[in-house]
Short mmCIF file of C-alpha atoms and ligand atoms in Angstrom, two decimals:
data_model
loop_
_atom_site.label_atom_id
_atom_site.label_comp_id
_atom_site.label_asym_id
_atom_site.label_seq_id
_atom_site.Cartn_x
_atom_site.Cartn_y
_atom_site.Cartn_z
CA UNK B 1 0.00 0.00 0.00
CA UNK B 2 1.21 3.37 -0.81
CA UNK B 3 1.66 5.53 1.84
CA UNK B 4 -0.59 8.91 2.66
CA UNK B 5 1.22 11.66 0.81
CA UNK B 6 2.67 14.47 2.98
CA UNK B 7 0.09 17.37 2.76
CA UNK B 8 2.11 20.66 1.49
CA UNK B 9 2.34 23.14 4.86
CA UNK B 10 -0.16 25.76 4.13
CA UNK B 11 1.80 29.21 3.72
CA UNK B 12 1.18 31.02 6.14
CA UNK B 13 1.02 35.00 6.45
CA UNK B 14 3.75 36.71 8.31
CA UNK B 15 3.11 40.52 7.97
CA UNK B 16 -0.60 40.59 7.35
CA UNK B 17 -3.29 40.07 9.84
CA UNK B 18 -7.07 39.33 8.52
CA UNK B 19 -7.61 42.69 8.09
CA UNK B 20 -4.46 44.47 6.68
CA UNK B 21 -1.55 45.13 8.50
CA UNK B 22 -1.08 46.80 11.76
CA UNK B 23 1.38 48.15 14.39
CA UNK B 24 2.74 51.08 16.56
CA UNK B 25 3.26 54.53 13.84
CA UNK B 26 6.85 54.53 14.00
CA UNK B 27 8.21 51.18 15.65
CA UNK B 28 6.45 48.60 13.88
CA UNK B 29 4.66 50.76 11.13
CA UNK B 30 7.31 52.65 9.40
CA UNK B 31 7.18 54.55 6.69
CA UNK B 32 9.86 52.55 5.38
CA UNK B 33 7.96 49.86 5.77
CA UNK B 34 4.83 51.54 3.84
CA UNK B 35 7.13 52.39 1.37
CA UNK B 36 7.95 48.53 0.61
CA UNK B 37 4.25 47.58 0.69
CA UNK B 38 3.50 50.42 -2.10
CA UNK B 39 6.17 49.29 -4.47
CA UNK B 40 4.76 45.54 -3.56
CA UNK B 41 1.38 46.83 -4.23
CA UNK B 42 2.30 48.41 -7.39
CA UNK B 43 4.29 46.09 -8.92
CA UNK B 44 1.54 43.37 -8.95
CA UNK B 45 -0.91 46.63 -10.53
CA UNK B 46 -1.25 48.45 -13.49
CA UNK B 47 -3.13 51.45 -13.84
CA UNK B 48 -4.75 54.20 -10.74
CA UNK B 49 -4.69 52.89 -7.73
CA UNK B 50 -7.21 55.07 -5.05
CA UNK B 51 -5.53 55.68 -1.52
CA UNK B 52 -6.73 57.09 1.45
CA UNK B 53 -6.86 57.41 5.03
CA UNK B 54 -8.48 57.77 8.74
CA UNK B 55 -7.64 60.39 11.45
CA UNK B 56 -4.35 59.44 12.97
CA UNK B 57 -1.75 61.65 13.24
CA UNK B 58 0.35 58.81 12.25
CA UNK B 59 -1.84 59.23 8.78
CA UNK B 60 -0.24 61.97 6.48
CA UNK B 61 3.59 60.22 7.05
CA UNK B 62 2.43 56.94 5.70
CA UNK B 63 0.17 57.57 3.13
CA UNK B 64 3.25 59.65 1.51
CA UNK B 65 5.17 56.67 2.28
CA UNK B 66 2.57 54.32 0.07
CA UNK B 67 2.13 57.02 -3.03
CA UNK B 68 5.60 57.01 -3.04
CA UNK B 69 6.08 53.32 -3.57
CA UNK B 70 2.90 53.51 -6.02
CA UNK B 71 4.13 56.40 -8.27
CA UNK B 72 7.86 54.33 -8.42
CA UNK B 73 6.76 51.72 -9.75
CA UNK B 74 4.40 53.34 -12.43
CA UNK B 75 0.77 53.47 -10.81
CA UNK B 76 -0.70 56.15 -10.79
CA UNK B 77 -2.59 57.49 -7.82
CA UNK B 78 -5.54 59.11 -6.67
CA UNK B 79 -5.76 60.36 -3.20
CA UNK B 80 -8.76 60.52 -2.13
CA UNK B 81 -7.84 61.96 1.53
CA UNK B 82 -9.41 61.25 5.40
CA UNK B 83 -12.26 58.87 4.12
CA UNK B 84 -13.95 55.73 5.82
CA UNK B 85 -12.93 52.66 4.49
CA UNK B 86 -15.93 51.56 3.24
CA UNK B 87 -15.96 55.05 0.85
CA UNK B 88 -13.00 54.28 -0.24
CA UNK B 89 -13.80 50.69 -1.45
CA UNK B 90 -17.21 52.11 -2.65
CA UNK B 91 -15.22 54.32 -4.65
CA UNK B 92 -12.51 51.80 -6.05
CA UNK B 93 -15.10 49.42 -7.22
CA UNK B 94 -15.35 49.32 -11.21
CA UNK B 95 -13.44 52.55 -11.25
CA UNK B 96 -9.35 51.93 -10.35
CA UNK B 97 -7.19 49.12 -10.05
CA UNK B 98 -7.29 48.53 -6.53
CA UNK B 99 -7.10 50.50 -3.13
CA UNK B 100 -4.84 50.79 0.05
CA UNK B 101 -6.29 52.63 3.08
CA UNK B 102 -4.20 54.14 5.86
CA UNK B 103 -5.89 52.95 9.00
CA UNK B 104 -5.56 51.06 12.03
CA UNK B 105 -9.16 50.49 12.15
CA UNK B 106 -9.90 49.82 15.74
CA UNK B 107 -6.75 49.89 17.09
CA UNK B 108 -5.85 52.92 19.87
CA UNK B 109 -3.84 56.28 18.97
CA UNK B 110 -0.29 54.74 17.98
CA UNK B 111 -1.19 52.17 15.89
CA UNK B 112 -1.66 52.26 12.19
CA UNK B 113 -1.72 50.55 9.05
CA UNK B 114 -2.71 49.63 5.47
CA UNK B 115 -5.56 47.90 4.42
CA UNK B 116 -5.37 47.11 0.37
CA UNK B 117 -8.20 46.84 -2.01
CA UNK B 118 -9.08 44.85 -4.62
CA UNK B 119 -10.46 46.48 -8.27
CA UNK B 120 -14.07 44.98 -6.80
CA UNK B 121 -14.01 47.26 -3.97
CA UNK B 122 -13.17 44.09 -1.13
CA UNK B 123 -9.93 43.81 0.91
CA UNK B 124 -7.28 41.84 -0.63
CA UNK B 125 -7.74 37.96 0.23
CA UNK B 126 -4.90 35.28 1.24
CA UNK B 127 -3.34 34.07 -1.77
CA UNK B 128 -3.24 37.67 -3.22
CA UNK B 129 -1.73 39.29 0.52
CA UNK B 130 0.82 36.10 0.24
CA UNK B 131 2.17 36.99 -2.98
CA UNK B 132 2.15 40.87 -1.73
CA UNK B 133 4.27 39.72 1.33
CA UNK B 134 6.19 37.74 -1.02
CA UNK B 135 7.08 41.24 -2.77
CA UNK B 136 7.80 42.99 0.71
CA UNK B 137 10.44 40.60 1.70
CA UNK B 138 12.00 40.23 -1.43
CA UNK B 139 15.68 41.56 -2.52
CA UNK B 140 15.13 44.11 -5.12
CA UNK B 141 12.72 45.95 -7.19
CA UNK B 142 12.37 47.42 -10.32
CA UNK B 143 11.83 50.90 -10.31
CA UNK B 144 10.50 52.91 -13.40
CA UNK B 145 12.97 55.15 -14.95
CA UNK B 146 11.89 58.95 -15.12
CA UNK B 147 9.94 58.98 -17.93
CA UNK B 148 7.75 56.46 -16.42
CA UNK B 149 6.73 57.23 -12.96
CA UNK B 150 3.15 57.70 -11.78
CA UNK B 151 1.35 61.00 -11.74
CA UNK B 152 -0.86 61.94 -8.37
CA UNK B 153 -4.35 63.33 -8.45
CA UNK B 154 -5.86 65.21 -5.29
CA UNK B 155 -9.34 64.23 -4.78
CA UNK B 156 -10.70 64.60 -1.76
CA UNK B 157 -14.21 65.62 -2.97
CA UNK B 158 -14.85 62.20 -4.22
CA UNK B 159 -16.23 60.93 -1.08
CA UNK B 160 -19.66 63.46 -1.40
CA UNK B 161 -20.00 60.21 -4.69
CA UNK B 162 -19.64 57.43 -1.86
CA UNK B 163 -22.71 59.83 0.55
CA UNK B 164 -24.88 60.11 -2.51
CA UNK B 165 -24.42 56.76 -3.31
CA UNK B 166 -26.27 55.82 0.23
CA UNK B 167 -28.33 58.71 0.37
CA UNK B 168 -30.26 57.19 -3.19
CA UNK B 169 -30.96 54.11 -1.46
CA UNK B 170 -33.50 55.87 0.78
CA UNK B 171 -35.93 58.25 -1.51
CA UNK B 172 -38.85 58.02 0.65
CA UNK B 173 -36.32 60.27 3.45
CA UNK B 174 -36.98 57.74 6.04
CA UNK B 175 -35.31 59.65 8.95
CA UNK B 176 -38.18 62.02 8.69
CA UNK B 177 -39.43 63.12 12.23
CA UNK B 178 -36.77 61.22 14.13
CA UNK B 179 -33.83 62.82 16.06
CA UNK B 180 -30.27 60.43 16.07
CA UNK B 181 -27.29 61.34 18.14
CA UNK B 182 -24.07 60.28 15.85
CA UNK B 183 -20.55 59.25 17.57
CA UNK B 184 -18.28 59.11 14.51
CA UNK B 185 -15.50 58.78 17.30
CA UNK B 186 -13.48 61.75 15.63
CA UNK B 187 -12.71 59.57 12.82
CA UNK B 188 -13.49 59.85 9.38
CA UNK B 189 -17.24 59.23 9.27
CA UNK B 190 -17.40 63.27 11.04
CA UNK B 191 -17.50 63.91 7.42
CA UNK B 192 -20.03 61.69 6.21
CA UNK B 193 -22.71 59.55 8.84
CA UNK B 194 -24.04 62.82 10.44
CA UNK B 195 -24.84 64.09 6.68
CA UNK B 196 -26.09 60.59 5.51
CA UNK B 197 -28.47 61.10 8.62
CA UNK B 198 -29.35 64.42 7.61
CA UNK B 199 -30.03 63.51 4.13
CA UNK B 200 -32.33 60.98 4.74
CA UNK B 201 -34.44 62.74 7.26
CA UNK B 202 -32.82 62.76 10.62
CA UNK B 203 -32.16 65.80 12.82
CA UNK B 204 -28.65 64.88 13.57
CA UNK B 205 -26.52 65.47 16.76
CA UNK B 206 -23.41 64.67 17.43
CA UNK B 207 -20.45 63.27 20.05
CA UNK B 208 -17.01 63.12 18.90
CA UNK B 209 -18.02 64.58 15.86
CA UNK B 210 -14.67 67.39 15.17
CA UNK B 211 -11.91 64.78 13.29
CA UNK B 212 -8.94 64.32 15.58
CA UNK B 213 -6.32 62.11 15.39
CA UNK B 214 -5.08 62.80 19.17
CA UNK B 215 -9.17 60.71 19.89
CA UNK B 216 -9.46 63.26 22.94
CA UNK B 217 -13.08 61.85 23.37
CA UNK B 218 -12.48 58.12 23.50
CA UNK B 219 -10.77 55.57 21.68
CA UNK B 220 -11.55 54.19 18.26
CA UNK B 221 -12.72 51.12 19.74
CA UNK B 222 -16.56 51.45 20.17
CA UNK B 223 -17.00 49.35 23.26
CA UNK B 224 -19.83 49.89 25.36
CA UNK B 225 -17.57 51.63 28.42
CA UNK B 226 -16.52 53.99 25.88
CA UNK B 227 -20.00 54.98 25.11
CA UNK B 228 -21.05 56.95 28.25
CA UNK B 229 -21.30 60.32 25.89
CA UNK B 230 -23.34 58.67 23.70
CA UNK B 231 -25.49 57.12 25.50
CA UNK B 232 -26.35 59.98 27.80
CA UNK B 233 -26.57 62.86 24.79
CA UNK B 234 -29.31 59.83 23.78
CA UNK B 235 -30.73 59.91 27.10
CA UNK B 236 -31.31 63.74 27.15
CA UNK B 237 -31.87 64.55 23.93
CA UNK B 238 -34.67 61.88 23.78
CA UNK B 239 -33.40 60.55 20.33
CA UNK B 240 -34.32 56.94 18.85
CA UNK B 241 -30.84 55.70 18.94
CA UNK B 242 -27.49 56.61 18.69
CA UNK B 243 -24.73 55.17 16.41
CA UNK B 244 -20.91 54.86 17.09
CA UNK B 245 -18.00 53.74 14.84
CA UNK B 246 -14.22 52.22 15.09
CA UNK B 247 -11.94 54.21 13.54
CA UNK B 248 -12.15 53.66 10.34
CA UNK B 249 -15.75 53.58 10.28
CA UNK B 250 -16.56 50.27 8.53
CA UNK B 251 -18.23 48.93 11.69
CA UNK B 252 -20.90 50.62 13.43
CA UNK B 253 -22.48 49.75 16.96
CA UNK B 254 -25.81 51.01 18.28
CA UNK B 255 -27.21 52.18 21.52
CA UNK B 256 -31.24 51.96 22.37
CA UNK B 257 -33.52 55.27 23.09
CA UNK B 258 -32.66 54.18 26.89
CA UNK B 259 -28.96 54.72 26.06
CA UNK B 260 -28.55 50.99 26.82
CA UNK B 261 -25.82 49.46 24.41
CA UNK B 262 -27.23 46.51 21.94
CA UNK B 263 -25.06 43.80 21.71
CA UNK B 264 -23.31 43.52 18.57
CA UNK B 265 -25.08 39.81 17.61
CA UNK B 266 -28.41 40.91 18.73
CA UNK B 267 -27.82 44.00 16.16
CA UNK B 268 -26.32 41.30 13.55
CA UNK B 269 -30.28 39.50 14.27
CA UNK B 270 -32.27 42.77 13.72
CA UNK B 271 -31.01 43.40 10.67
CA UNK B 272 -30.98 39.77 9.41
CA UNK B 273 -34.87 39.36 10.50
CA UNK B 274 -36.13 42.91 9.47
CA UNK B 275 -34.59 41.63 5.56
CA UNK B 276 -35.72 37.80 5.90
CA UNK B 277 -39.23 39.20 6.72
CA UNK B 278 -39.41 40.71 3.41
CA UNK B 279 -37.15 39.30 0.85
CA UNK B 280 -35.89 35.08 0.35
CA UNK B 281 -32.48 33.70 0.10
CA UNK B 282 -29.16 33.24 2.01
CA UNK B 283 -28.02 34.95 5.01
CA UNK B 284 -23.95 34.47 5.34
CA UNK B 285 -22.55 34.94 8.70
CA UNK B 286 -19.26 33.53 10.37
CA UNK B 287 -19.36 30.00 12.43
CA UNK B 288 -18.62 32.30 15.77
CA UNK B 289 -22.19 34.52 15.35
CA UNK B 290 -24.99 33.99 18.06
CA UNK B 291 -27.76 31.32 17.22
CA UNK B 292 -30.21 33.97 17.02
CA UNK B 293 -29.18 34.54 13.38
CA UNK B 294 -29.86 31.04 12.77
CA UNK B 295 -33.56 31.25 14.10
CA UNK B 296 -34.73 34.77 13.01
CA UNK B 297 -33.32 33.67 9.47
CA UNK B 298 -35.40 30.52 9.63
CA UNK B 299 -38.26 31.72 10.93
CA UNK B 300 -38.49 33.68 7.74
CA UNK B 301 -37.75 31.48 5.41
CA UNK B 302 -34.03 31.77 4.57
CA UNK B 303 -31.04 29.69 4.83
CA UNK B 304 -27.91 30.74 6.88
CA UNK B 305 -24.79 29.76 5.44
CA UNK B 306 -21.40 29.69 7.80
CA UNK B 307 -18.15 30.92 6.76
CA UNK B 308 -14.90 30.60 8.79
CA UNK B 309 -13.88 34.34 11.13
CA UNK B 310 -13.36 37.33 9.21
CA UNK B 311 -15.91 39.77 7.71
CA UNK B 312 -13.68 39.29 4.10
CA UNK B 313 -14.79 35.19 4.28
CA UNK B 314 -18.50 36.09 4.80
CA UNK B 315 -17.69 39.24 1.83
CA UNK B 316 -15.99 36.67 -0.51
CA UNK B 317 -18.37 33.31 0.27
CA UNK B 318 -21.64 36.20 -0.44
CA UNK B 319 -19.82 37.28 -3.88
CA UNK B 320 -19.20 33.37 -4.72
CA UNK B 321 -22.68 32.57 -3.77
CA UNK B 322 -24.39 35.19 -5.83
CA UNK B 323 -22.02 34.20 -8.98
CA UNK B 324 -23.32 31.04 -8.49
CA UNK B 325 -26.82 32.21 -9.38
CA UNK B 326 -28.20 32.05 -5.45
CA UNK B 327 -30.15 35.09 -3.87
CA UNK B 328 -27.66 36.17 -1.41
CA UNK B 329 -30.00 38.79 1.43
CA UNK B 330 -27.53 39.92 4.09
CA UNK B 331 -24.60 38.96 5.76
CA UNK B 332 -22.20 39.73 8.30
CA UNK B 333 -20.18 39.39 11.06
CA UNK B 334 -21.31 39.96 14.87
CA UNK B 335 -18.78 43.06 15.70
CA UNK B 336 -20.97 45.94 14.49
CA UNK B 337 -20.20 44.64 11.01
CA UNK B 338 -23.25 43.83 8.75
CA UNK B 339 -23.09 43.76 5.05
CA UNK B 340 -25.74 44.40 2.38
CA UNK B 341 -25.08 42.78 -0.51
CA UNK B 342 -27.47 45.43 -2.74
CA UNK B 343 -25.06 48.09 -1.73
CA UNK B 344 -21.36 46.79 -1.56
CA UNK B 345 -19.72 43.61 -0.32
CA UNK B 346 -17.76 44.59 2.84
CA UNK B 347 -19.02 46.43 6.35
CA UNK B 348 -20.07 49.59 6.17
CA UNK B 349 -20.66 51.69 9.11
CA UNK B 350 -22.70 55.17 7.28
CA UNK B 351 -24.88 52.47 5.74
CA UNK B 352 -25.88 50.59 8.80
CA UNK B 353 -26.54 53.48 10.22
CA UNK B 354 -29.15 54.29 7.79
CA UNK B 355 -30.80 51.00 7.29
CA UNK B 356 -31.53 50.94 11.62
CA UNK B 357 -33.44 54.63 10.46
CA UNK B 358 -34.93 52.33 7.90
CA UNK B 359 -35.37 49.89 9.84
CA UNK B 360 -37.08 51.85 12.65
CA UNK B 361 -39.42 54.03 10.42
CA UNK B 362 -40.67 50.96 9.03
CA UNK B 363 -41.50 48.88 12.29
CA UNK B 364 -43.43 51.93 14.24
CA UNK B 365 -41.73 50.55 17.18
CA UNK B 366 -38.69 51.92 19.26
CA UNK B 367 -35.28 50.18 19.29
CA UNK B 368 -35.53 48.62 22.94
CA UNK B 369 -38.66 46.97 21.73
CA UNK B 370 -36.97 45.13 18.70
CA UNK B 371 -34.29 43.90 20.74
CA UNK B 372 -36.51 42.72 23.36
CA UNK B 373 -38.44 40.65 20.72
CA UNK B 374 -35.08 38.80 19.64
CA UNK B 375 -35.27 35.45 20.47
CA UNK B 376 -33.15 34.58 23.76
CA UNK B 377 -29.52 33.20 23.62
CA UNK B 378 -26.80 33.60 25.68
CA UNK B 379 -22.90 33.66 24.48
CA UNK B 380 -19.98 33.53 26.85
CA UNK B 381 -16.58 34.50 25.34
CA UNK B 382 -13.22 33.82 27.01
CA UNK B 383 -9.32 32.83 25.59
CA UNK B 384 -7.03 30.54 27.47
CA UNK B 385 -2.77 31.35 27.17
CA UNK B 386 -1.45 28.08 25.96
CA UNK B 387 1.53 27.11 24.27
CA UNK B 388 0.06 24.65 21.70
CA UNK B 389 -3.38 25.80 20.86
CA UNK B 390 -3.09 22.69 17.77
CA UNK B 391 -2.44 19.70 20.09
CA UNK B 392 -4.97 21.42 22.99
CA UNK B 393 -7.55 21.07 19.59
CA UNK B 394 -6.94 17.49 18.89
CA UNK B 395 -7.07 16.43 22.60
CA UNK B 396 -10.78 18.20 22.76
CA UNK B 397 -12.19 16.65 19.36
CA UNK B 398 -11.84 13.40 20.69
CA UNK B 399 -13.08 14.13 24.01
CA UNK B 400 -16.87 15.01 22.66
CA UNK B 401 -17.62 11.25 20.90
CA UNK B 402 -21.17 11.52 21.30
CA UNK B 403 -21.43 15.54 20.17
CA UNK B 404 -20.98 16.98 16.47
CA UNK B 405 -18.13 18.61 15.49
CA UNK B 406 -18.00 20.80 12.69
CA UNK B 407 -14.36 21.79 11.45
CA UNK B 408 -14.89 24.70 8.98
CA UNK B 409 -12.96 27.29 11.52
CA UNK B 410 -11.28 25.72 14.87
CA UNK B 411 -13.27 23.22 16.69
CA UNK B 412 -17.44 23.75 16.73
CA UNK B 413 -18.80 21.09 19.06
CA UNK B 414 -22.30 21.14 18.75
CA UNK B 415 -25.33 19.77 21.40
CA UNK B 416 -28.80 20.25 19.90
CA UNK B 417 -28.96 23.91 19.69
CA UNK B 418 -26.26 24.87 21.89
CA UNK B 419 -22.52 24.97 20.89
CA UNK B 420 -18.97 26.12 21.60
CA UNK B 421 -16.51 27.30 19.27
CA UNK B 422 -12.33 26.82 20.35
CA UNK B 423 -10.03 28.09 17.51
CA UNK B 424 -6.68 29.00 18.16
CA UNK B 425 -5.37 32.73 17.90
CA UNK B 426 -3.97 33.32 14.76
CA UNK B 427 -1.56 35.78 16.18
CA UNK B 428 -0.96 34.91 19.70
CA UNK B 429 -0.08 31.56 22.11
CA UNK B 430 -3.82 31.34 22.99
CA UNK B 431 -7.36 29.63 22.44
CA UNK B 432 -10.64 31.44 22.31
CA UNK B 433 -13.44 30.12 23.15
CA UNK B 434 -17.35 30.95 22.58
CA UNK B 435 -20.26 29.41 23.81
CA UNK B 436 -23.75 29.96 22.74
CA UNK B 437 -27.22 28.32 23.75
CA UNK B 438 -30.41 29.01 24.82
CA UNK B 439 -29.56 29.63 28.67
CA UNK B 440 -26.89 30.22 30.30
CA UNK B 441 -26.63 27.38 32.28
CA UNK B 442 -26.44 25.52 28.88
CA UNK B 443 -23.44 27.65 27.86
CA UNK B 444 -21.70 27.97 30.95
CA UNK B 445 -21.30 24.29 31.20
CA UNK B 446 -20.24 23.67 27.79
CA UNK B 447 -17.90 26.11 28.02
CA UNK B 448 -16.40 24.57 31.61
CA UNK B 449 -16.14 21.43 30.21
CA UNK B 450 -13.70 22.85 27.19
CA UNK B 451 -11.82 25.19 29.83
CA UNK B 452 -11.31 22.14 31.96
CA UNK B 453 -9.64 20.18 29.50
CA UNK B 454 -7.40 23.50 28.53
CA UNK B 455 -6.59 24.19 31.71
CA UNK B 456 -5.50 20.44 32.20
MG1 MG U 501 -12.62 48.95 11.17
#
C-alpha cells in the first residue's frame, strides 16, 4: 500500500493580519515599511490605484510613504484623503485598479496601518496578501525610470460620490421626524454619517463629531464603556438611537432610546430578521455569530450559510454565492459589522446606520422593543494562554464522541442547539473560546467542560 502523501504546509502570512496590516506609527509601522508595501502593491498593478486614510496623526507620514512606492513603480494614484474605508472601497469598485487605506481600524492612537483593495471594492484575500508579502520581503525591485513614474491626483471631494451613493438608497427620506445622536468617534465618518443622517431625514446630533487624530473623546474602539457620551446625549436629547464607529468607520455599533448598548449579535439579528421578513435567500454569517441569526433567518424562510472568522470570508463566500446564481439577502459578522449585498460587499458603518433609520421608520416601534423581541440566547466569550493551541484542539475533538463537530474554523462542538466554538489565535499563544445556547446554564457548562480540559 502506498503511503498517505505528505500534505504541502499551508503558507502562512507573516506581515498581514485578517484585516491588513497593523502596528505602533513609527516602531512597527514605518514609513519605510509603507514604502515597501506600495512598491509591492504596485508592482503586482497596473493602472490608478485610489488611496486614502483615517484620522491618525500617524496618517499623512504613511500615506506619503505608500504614493511614493505607487508612483515608483508606475501606478498612478488618486488620493482621495481622510475617508472611511468603506468610501473608499465604494469608490474603487469598477473605477481603479485597486485600493490601500491608511488605517488602524480599531486599534488605539499609535497604531496604524494599510488595508489594500481589490479592483471589486473588497480587501485583498490570502493568496493575493501572500504573494504581496512575497514582494515585501523580497531583494530588489524594479523601479520605473523617469519617464515612467506615476502622476498623483488630489481628490478629496470624491467621497460626497460614496454619501450620494447611500443617500439614493432611501428616496422616501426615512429619517423624517426622528432625532439620532451620531458618535463618529473623531474619525473619518465626522464627514459623512451625520450628513447621511441628515439627508435621509434625521435631525442629527453629534459626540465626537470634530476629526482628531489625538481621539481626545475616546478611543476608536466602540466598546460599550466607551460609550457613556453617547449614550447619555441619547438619554437627554430623547433621540431613537445613537450610532458609534471604530476608527475607520466600517463597523458601526448602536445604543437603544434608553442609552442601553445593543449587543453587537443581537444587532447582527435585527437586521438579518427585518430583511428575511421581506425578501428570500441566504443569510452568510461567520461560524462564531450567536444562534439567534440562525432562528430569526429561519423563521423567515431563509437559509444561513457559515463561513470561517473574518468579515472578508463572509464578503468573498456572499460574492461566490451570488455568482453562483443564489439570492444572497444579508450577511455579516457579529462586531458591528453587517453587510448588504445590494449596496457593496464589505461592512459599512454610514450604511448601517441608515438602514436601523430604515429599519425603525418601518416597524413603528422603538429600538428597545426590537431587541426585546429577539429570540433569547446567551454567548460567553473567554481565551485561554497556551503554548500549543493545535495539540490542545486534537485532545478536545476526541473528548466530545457523542457531540458533532463541525471543522470549517477551529473546533465547533455542537449539542442540539447549543454549541462552543475553540479556535486558536492566529496571532498569539492562545485559544478562544465561545459558547452559545439558549440559557446560560447551557453555555456555561459547555464552556467549563472545554476550559477544563485546557486548563488540564
Ligand atoms: Mg474597522
Amino acid at each position: 500500500m502506498k503511503p498517505p502523501e505528505k500534505e504541502a504546509p499551508v503558507p502562512k502570512k507573516r506581515l498581514f493580519g485578517t484585516n491588513g496590516v497593523r502596528g505602533r506609527a513609527g516602531i512597527d509601522m514605518t514609513p519605510d515599511l509603507v514604502l515597501r508595501i506600495g512598491i509591492a502593491l504596485g508592482s503586482m498593478r497596473n493602472g490608478t490605484i485610489a488611496v486614502g486614510r483615517d484620522t491618525r496623526t500617524s496618517g499623512e507620514m504613511l500615506l506619503h510613504a505608500i504614493k511614493a512606492g505607487l508612483l515608483a513603480t508606475g501606478c498612478d494614484v488618486v488620493d482621495c484623503g481622510i475617508l472611511p474605508t468603506p468610501a473608499l472601497q465604494y469608490l474603487i469598485r469598477g473605477t481603479y485598479a485597486g485600493g490601500a487605506m491608511i488605517t488602524a481600524s480599531h486599534n488605539p492612537p499609535e497604531y496604524n496601518g494599510v488595508k489594500i483593495i481589490e479592483p471589486d471594492g473588497t480587501e485583498m484575500g490570502d493568496e493575493e496578501t501572500l504573494e504581496l508579502e512575497r514582494r515585501i520581503a523580497g531583494p530588489s525591485f524594479t523601479l520605473q525610470p523617469w519617464q515612467s513614474i506615476g502622476k498623483e491626483t488630489s481628490a478629496p471631494g470624491l467621497v460626497s460620490r460614496y454619501i450620494d451613493g447611500i443617500v439614493a438608497r432611501f428616496p422616501d427620506l426615512p429619517g423624517t421626524g426622528m432625532l439620532v445622536v451620531a458618535d463618529p468617534g473623531s474619525g473619518p465618518a465626522c464627514a459623512t454619517t451625520p450628513e447621511i443622517l441628515r439627508r435621509i431625514g434625521c435631525r442629527v446630533l453629534t459626540v465626537n463629531g470634530t476629526m482628531d487624530g489625538t481621539f481626545p473623546g475616546r478611543l476608536p474602539e466602540p466598546s460599550e464603556d466607551g460609550l457613556a457620551a453617547l449614550s447619555d446625549l441619547v438619554q437627554s436629547s430623547g433621540a431613537a438611537f445613537g450610532v458609534a464607529h471604530d476608527g475607520d468607520a466600517d463597523r458601526a455599533v448602536f445604543v437603544d432610546e434608553n442609552g442601553r448598548f445593543v449587543e453587537e449579535n443581537c444587532e447582527l439579528a435585527l437586521f438579518a430578521r427585518s430583511i428575511c421578513r421581506t425578501t428570500k435567500g441566504y443569510v452568510v454569517t461567520p461560524v462564531s455569530s450567536s444562534g439567534m441569526i440562525e432562528t430569526v433567518a429561519r423563521e423567515s424562510g431563509c437559509t444561513v450559510i457559515a463561513t470561517r472568522v473574518g468579515s472578508i470570508n463572509v464578503a468573498r463566500t456572499m460574492h461566490a454565492l451570488i455568482r453562483e446564481g443564489k439570492t444572497v439577502v444579508f450577511g455579516g459578522e457579529g462586531n458591528g459589522g453587517p453587510i448588504f449585498p445590494s449596496h457593496q460587499f464589505c461592512r459599512d458603518g454610514g450604511m448601517t446606520a441608515a438602514m436601523m433609520v430604515a429599519i425603525l421608520a418601518a416597524e413603528g416601534r422603538p429600538l428597545s422593543a426590537l431587541v426585546a423581541g429577539l429570540p433569547r440566547r446567551v454567548m460567553i466569550k473567554g481565551k485561554i494562554a497556551t503554548a500549543d493551541p493545535g495539540a490542545i484542539l486534537a485532545e478536545i475533538a476526541g473528548r466530545f464522541p457523542d457531540d458533532t463537530i463541525d471543522r470549517l474554523d477551529g473546533l465547533k462542538i455542537l449539542r442540539g442547539t447549543a454549541w462552543v466554538l475553540v479556535r486558536a489565535s492566529g496571532t498569539e499563544p492562545l485559544i478562544r473560546i465561545i459558547a452559545d445556547a439558549d440559557t446560560g446554564e447551557e453555555a456555561s457548562a459547555l464552556y467549563n467542560e472545554v476550559s477544563a480540559i485546557i486548563e488540564k
